[in-house]
Short mmCIF file of C-alpha atoms (C1' of nucleotides) in Angstrom, two decimals:
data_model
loop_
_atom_site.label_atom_id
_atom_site.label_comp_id
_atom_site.label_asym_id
_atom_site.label_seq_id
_atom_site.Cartn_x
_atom_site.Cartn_y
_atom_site.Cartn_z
CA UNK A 25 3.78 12.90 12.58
CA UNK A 26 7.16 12.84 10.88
CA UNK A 27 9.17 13.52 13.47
CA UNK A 28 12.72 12.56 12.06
CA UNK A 29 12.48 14.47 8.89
CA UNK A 30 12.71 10.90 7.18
CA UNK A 31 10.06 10.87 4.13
CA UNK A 32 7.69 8.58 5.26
CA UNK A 33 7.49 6.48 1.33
CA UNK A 34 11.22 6.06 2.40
CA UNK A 35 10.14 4.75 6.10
CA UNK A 36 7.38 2.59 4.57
CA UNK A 37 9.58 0.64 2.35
CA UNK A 38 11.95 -0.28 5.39
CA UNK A 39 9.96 -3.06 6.53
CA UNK A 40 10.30 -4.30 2.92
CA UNK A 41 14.07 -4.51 3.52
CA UNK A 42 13.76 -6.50 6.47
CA UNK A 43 11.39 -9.11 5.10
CA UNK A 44 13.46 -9.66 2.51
CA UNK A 45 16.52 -10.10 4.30
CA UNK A 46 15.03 -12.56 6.63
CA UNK A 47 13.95 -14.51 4.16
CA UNK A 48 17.24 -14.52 2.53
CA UNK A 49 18.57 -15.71 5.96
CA UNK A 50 15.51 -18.45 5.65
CA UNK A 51 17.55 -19.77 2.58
CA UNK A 52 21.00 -19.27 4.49
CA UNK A 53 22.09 -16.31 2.47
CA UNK A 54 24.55 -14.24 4.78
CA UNK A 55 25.51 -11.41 2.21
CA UNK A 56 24.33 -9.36 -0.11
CA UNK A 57 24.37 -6.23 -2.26
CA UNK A 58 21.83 -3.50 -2.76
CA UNK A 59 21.72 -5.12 -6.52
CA UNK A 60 20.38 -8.27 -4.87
CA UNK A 61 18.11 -6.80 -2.87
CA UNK A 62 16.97 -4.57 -5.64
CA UNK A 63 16.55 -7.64 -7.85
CA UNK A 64 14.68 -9.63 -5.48
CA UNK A 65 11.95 -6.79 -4.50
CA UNK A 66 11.97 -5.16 -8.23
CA UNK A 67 13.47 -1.82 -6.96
CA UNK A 68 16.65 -0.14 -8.14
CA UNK A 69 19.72 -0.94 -6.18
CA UNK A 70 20.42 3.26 -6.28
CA UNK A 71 17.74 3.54 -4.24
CA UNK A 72 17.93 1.10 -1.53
CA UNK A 73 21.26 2.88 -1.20
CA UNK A 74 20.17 6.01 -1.16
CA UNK A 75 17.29 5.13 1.60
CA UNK A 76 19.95 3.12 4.08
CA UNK A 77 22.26 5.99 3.72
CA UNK A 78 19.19 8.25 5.70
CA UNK A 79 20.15 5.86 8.44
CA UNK A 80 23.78 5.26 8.46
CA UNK A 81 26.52 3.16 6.69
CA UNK A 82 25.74 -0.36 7.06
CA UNK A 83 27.83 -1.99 3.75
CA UNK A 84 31.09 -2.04 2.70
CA UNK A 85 32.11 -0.90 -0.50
CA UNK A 86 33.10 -3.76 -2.76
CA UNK A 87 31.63 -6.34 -0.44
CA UNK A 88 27.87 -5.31 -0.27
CA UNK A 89 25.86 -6.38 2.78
CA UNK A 90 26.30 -8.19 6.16
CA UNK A 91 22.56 -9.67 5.78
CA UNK A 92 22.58 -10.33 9.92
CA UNK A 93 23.78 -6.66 10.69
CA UNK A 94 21.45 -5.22 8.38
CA UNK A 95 18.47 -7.10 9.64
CA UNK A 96 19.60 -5.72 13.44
CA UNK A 97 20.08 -2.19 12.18
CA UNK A 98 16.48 -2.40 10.33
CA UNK A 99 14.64 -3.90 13.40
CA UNK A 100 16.15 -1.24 15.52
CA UNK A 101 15.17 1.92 13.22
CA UNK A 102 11.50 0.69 13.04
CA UNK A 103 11.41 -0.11 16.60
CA UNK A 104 10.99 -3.95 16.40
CA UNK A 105 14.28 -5.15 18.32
CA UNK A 106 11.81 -5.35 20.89
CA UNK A 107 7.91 -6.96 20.89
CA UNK A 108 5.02 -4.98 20.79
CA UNK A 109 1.43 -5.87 22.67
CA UNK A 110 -1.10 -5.70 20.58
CA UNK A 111 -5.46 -5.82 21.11
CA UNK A 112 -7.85 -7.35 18.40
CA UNK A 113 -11.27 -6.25 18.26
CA UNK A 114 -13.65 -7.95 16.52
CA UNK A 115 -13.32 -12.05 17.03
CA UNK A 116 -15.28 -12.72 13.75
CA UNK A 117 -13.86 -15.03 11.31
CA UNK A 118 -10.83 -12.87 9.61
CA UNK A 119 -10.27 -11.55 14.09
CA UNK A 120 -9.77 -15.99 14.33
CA UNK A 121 -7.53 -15.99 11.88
CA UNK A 122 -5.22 -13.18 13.09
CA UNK A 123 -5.43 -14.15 16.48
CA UNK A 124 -4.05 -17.56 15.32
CA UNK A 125 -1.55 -16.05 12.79
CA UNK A 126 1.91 -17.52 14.31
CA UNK A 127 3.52 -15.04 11.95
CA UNK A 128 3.53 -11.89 14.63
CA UNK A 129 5.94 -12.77 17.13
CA UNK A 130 9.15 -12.90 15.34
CA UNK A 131 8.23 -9.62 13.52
CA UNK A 132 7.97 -7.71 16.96
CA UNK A 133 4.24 -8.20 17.70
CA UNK A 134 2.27 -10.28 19.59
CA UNK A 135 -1.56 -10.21 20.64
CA UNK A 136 -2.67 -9.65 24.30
CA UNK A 137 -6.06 -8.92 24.19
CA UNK A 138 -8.83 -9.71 22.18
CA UNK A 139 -12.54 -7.78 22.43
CA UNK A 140 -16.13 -8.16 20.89
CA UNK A 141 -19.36 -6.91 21.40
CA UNK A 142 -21.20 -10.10 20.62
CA UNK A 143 -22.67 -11.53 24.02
CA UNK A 144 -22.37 -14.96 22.59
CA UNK A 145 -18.77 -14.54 22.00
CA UNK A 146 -17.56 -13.23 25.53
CA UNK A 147 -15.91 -15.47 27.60
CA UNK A 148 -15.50 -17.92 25.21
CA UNK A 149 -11.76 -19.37 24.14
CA UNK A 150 -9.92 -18.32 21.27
CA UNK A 151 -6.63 -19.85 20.82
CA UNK A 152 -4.73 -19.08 23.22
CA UNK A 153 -7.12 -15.88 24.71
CA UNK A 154 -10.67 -15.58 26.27
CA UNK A 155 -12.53 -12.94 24.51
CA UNK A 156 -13.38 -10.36 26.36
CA UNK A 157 -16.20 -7.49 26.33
CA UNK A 158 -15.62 -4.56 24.07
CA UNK A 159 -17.20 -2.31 26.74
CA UNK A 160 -13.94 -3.48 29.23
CA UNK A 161 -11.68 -2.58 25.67
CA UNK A 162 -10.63 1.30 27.58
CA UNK A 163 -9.99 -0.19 31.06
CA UNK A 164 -8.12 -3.31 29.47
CA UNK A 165 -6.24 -1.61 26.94
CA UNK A 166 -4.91 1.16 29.59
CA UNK A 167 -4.19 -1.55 32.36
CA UNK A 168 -1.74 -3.25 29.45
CA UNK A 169 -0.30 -0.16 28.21
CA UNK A 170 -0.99 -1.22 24.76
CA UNK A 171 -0.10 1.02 21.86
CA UNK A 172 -1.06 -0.72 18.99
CA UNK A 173 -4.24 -2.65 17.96
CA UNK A 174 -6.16 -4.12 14.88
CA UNK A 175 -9.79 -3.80 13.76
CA UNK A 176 -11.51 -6.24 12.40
CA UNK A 177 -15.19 -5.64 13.06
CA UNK A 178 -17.95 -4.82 10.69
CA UNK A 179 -17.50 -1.54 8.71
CA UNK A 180 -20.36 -0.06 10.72
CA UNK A 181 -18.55 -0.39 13.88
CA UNK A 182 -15.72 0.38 13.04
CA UNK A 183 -15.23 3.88 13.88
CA UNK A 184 -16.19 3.86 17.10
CA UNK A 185 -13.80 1.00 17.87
CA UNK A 186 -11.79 3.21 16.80
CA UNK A 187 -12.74 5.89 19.00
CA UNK A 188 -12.52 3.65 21.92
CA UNK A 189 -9.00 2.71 20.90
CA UNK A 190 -7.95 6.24 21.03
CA UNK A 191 -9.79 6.81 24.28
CA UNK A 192 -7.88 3.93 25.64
CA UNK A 193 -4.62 5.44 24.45
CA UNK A 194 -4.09 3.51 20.99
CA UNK A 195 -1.10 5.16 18.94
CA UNK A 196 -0.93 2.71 16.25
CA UNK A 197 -4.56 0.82 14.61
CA UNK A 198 -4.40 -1.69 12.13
CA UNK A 199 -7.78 -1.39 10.21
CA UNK A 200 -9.15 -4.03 8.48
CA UNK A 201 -12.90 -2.52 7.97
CA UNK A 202 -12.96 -1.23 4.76
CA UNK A 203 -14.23 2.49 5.83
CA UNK A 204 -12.07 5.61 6.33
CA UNK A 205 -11.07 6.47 10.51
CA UNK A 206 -10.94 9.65 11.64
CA UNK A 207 -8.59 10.02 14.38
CA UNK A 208 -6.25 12.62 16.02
CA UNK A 209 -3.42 13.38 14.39
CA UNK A 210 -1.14 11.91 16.73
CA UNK A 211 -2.33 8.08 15.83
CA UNK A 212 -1.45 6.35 13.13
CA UNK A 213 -3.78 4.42 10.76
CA UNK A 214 -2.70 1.84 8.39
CA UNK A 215 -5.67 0.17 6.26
CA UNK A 216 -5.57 -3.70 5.04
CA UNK A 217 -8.25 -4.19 2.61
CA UNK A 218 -8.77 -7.13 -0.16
CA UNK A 219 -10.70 -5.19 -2.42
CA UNK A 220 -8.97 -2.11 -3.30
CA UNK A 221 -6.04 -4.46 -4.34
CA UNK A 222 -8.39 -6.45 -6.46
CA UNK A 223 -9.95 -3.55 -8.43
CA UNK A 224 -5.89 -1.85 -8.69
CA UNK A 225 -4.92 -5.02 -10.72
CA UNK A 226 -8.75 -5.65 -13.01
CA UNK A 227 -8.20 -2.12 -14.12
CA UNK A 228 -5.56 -3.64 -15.66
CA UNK A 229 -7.04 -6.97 -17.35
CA UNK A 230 -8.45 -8.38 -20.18
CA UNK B 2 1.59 -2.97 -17.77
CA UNK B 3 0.88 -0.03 -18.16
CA UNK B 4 -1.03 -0.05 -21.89
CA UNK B 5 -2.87 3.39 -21.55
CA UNK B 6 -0.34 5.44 -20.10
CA UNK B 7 -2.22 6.56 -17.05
CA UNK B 8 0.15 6.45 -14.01
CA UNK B 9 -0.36 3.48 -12.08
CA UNK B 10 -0.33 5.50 -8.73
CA UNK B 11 -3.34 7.28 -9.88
CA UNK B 12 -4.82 4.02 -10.56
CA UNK B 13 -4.62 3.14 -7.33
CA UNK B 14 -6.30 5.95 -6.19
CA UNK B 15 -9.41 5.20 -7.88
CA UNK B 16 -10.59 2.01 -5.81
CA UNK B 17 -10.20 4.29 -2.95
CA UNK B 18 -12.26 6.50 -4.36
CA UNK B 19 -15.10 4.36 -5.05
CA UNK B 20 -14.82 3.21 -1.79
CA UNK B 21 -15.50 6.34 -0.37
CA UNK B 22 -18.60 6.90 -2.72
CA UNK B 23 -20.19 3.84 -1.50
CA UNK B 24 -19.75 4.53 1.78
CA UNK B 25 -21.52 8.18 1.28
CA UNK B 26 -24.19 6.13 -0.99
CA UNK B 27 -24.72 3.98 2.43
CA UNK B 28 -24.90 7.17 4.44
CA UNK B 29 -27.65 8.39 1.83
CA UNK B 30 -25.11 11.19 0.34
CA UNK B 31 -26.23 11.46 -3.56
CA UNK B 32 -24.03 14.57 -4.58
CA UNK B 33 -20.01 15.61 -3.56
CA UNK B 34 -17.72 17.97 -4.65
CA UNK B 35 -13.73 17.25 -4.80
CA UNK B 36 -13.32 19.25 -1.52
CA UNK B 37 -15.59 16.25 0.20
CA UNK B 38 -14.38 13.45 -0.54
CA UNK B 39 -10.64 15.03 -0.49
CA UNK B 40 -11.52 15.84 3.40
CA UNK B 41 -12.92 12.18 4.00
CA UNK B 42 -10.13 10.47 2.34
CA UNK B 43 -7.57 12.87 3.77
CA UNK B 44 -6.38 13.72 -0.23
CA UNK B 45 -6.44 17.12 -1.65
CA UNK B 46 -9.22 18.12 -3.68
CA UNK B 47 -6.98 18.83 -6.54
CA UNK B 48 -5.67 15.85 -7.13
CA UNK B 49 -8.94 14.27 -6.96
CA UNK B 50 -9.77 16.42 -9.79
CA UNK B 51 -6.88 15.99 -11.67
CA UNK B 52 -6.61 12.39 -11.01
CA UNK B 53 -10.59 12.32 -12.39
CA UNK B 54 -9.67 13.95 -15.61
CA UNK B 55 -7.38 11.89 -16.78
CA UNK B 56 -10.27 9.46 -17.70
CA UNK B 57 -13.41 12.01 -18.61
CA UNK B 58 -15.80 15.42 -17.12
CA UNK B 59 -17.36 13.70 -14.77
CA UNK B 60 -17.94 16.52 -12.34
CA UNK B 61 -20.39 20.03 -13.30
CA UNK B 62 -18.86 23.17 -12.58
CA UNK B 63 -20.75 25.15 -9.59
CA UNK B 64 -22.34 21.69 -8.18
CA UNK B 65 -19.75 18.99 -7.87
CA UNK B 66 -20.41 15.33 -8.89
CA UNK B 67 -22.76 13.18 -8.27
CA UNK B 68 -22.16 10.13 -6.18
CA UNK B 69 -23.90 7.16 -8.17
CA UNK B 70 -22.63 8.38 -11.65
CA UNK B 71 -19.13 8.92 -10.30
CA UNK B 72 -19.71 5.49 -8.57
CA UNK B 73 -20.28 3.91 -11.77
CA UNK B 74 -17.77 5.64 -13.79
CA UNK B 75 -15.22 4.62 -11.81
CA UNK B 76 -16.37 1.16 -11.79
CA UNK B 77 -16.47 1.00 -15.90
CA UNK B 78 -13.05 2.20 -15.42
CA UNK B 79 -11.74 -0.11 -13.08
CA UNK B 80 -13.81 -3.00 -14.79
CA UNK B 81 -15.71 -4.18 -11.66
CA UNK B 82 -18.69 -3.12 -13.91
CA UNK B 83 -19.00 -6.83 -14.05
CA UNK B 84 -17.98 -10.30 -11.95
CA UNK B 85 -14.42 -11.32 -11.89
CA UNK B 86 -14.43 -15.22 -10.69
CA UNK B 87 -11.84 -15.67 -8.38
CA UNK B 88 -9.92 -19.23 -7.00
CA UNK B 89 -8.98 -19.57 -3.85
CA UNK B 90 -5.27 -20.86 -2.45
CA UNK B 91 -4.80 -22.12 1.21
CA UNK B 92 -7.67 -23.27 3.24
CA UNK B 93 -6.07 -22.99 6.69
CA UNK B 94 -7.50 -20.07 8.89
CA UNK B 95 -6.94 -17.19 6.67
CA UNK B 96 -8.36 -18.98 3.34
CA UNK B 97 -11.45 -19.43 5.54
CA UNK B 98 -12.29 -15.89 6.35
CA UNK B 99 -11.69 -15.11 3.38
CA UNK B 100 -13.79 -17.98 1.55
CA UNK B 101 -16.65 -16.80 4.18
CA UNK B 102 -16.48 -13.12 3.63
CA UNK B 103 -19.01 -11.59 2.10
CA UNK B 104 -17.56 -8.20 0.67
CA UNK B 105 -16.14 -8.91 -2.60
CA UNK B 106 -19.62 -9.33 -3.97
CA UNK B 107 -20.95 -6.11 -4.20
CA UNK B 108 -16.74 -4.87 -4.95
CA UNK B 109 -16.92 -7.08 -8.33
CA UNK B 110 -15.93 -10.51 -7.33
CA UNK B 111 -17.18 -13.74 -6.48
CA UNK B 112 -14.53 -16.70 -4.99
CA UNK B 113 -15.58 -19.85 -7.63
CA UNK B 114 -12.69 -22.35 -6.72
CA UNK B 115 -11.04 -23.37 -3.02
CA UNK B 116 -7.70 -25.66 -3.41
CA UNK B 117 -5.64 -27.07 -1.03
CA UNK B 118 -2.48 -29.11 -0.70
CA UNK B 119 -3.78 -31.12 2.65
CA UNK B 120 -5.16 -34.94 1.99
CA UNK B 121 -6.86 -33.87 4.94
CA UNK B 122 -9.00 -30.83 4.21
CA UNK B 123 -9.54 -32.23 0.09
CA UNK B 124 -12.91 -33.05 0.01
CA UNK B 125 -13.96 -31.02 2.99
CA UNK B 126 -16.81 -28.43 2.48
CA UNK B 127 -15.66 -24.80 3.13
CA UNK B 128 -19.05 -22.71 3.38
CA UNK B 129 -20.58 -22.96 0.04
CA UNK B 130 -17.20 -24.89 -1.61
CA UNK B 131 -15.90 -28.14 -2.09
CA UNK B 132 -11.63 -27.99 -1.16
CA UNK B 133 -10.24 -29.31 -4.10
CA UNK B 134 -7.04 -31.11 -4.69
CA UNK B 135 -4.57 -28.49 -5.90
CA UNK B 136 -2.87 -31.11 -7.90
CA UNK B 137 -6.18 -30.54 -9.93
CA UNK B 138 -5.33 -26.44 -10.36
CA UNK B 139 -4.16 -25.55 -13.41
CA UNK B 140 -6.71 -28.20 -15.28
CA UNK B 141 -9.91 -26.58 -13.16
CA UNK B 142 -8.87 -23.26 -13.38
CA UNK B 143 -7.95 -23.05 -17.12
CA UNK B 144 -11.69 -24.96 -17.25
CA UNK B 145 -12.81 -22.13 -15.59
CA UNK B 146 -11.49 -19.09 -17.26
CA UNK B 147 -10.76 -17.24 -14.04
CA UNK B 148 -7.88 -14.65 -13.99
CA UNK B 149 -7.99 -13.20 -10.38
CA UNK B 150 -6.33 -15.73 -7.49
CA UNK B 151 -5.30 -15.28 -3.89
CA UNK B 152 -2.51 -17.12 -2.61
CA UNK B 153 -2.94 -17.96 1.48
CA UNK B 154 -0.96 -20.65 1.56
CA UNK B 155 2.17 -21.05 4.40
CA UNK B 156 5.39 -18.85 2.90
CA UNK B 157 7.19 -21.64 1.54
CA UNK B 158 4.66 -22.72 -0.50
CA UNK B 159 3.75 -19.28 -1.81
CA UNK B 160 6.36 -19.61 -4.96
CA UNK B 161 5.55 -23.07 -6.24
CA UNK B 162 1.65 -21.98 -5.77
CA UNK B 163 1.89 -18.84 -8.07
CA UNK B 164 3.95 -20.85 -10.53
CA UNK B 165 1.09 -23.14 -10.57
CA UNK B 166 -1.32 -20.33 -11.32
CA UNK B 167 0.75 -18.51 -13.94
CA UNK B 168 0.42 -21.96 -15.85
CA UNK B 169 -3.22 -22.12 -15.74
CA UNK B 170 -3.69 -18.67 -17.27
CA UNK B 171 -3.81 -16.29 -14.13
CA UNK B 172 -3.21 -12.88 -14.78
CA UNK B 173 -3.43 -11.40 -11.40
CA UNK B 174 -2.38 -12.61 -7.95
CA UNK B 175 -3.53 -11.59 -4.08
CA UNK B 176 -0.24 -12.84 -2.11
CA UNK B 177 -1.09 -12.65 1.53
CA UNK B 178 2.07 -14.56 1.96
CA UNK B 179 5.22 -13.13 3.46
CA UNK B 180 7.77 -13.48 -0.10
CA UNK B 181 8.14 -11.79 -2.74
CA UNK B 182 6.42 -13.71 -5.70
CA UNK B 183 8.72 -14.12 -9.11
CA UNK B 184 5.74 -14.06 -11.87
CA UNK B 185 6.54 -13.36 -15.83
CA UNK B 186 5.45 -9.11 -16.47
CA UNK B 187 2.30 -9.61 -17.72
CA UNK B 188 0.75 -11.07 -14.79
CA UNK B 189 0.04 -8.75 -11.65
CA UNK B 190 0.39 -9.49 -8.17
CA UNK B 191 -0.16 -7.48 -5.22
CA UNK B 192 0.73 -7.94 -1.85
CA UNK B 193 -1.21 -7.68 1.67
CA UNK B 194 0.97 -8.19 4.70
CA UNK B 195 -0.24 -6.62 8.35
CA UNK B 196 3.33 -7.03 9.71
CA UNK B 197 4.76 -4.61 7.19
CA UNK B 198 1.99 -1.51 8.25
CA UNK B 199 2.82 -2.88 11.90
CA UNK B 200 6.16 -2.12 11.22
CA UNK B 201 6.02 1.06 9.49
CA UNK B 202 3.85 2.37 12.70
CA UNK B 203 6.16 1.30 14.76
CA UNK B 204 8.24 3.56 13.49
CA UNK B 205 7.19 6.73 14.50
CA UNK B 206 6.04 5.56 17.87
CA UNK B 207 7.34 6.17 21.75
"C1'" DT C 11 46.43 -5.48 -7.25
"C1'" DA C 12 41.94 -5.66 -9.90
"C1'" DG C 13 37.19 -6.01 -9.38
"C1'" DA C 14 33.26 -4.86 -7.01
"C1'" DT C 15 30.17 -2.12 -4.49
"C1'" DT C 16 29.31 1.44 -1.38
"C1'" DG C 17 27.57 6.31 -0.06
"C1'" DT C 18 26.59 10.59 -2.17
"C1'" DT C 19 26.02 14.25 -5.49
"C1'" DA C 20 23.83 16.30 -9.31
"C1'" DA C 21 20.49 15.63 -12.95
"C1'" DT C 22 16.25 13.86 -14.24
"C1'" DC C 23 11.90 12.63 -13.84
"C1'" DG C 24 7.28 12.59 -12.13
"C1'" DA C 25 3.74 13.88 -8.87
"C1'" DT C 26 1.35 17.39 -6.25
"C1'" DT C 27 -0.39 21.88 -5.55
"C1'" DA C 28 -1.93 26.53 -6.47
"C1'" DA C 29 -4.46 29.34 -9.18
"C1'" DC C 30 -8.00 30.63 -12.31
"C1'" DA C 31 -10.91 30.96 -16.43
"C1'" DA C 32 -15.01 28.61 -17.62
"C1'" DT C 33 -19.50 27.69 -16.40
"C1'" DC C 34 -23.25 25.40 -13.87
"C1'" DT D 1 -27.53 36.93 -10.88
"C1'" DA D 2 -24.02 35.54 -7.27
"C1'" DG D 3 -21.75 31.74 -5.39
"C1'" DA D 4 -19.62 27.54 -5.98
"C1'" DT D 5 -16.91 24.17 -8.11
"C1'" DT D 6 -15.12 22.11 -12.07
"C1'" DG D 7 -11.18 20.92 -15.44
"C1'" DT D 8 -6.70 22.44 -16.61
"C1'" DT D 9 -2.41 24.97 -16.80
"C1'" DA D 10 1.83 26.39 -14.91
"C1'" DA D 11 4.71 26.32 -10.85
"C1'" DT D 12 6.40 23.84 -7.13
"C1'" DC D 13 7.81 20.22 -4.80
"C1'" DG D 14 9.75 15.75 -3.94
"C1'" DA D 15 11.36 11.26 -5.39
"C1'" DT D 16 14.17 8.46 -8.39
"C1'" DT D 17 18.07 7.57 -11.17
"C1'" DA D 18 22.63 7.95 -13.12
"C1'" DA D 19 27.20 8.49 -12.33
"C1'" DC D 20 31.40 8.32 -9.85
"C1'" DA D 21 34.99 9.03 -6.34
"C1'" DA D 22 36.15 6.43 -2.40
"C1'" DT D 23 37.56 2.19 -0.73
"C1'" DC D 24 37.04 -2.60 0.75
#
DNA sequence: TAGATTGTTAATCGATTAACAATC
DNA sequence: TAGATTGTTAATCGATTAACAATC
């Protein structure tokens, strides 16, 4: 799964880095230090070091951070200095609101596809994309040569969405169902759900 | 943060973990043992265990636990043994599915107040809600008492937003914008953003 | 130059796992 | 009882931090 050796807590704050940095472009910041960086995403500036260094030199002592250069060296380790299609399943309110979400394209990821079971939602328009039939997702998603796709269907469907997906040669899934997927080892799972950020934070209230 | 010493990564374990339950209370599962639920949620059994005992014996040697005491154990713990009242930030797409969705309920939260910014959308009905004027916020939701908040407002209004709800008494914030939020340390925020799990996938694929 | 900040090493800190006595 | 599984301890493993020589 791993296949760099890079720990993968180190890969998963990465995409941290570059959000930050664009948004520091956003304000027309073109430098900066790992103590910046550190400041602005509450992490130590040792270890934003430390985790760039697993990548290469990309600052210059005494001068910090190119903010442009790092930004291209980020989007090129995690594989977005290109765009990735994506498929949605499930065109239910929160699958409207993705499909719609303007905020994929300049991250490396735009939707291509988008699937549901419901009769009286094939066919019609949404946005940009006609929805099509879930039971076309395998033939679709292997025409397209799509690797990565998002769930957002009812928990009880979920898993065999996701088996579809898998069947259809899906490497990366996006889940927003809040159940558990069980899928080979060679596809990766990342989960999105409201709730389990809600209950982290009351355990801490009152 | 942290007033009882229990490491916050365990914490955030534990909604996990009741998440799991519930799903094996749907599937009519009334008893588990650490090895189960380790397996489904893809953690080891001892650290389910070890994570458990930091807050009691909820388990029985030779048997395992059983599902709805653990279920409600963890949701004493957690404090979603009760209602937390929510408001509601951003009624474009996104603040729609989530003003319509119908899983925080049964989780331990109810959505009480919708704002917006738009002269358009104030006014407007948004499933069971009224949009209200944000300029009304802090006034409403101090009159309220709430302490939970999601922010789904467009990134550069994510900031001013959160300042908004710090002065009207929040104590914990959903972002599901794009920025990192600057809040005083005794309020929590946590942060849900599909292009940063995109990107981590990403990663590790071709 | 003097000041600042990198990349990296070694030390610290914390989290996970293995193992097992206790016991249901 | 015999088998299973807990709660917990000690050992291992890995991640974070502190410190600093190198150098822009």
């Amino acid at each position: 799964m791993n296949q760099t050796g890079i720990p993968d807590i180190i890969v998963g704050r990465l995409p941290k880095y570059l959000r930050a940095l664009q948004n520091m472009t956003s304000g027309g910041i073109v430098k900066t230090s790992s103590q910046e960086l550190g400041n602005y995403l509450g992490i130590s500036a040792a270890q934003i070091r430390k985790d760039l260094s697993q990548f290469g030199e990309f600052g210059k002592q005494g001068t910090g951070y190119s903010v442009p250069v790092l930004i291209q060296e980020l989007q090129r380790i995690l594989k977005v200095d290109r765009v990735w299609d994506m498929a949605l399943v499930g065109a239910g309110d929160l699958g409207h609101a993705i499909a719609r979400y303007q905020g994929f394209i300049d991250c490396g990821f735009v939707i291509k596809l988008v699937f549901d079971a419901d009769p009286q939602k094939i066919g019609q328009p949404l946005g940009t994309f006609v929805i099509q039939d879930i039971a076309d997702l395998v033939t679709a998603v292997q025409a397209s040569n799509i690797e990565v796709a998002m769930i957002t269907v009812p928990p009880q469907a979920a898993q065999s969405v996701a088996d579809l997906l898998v069947k259809a040669g899906i490497k990366a899934i996006l889940n927003y169902a809040p159940v558990t997927l069980n899928v080979p080892g060679d596809v990766h799972v990342q989960h999105i759900d409201p709730v389990i950020h809600l209950q982290h934070m009351t355990y801490y209230l009152e």
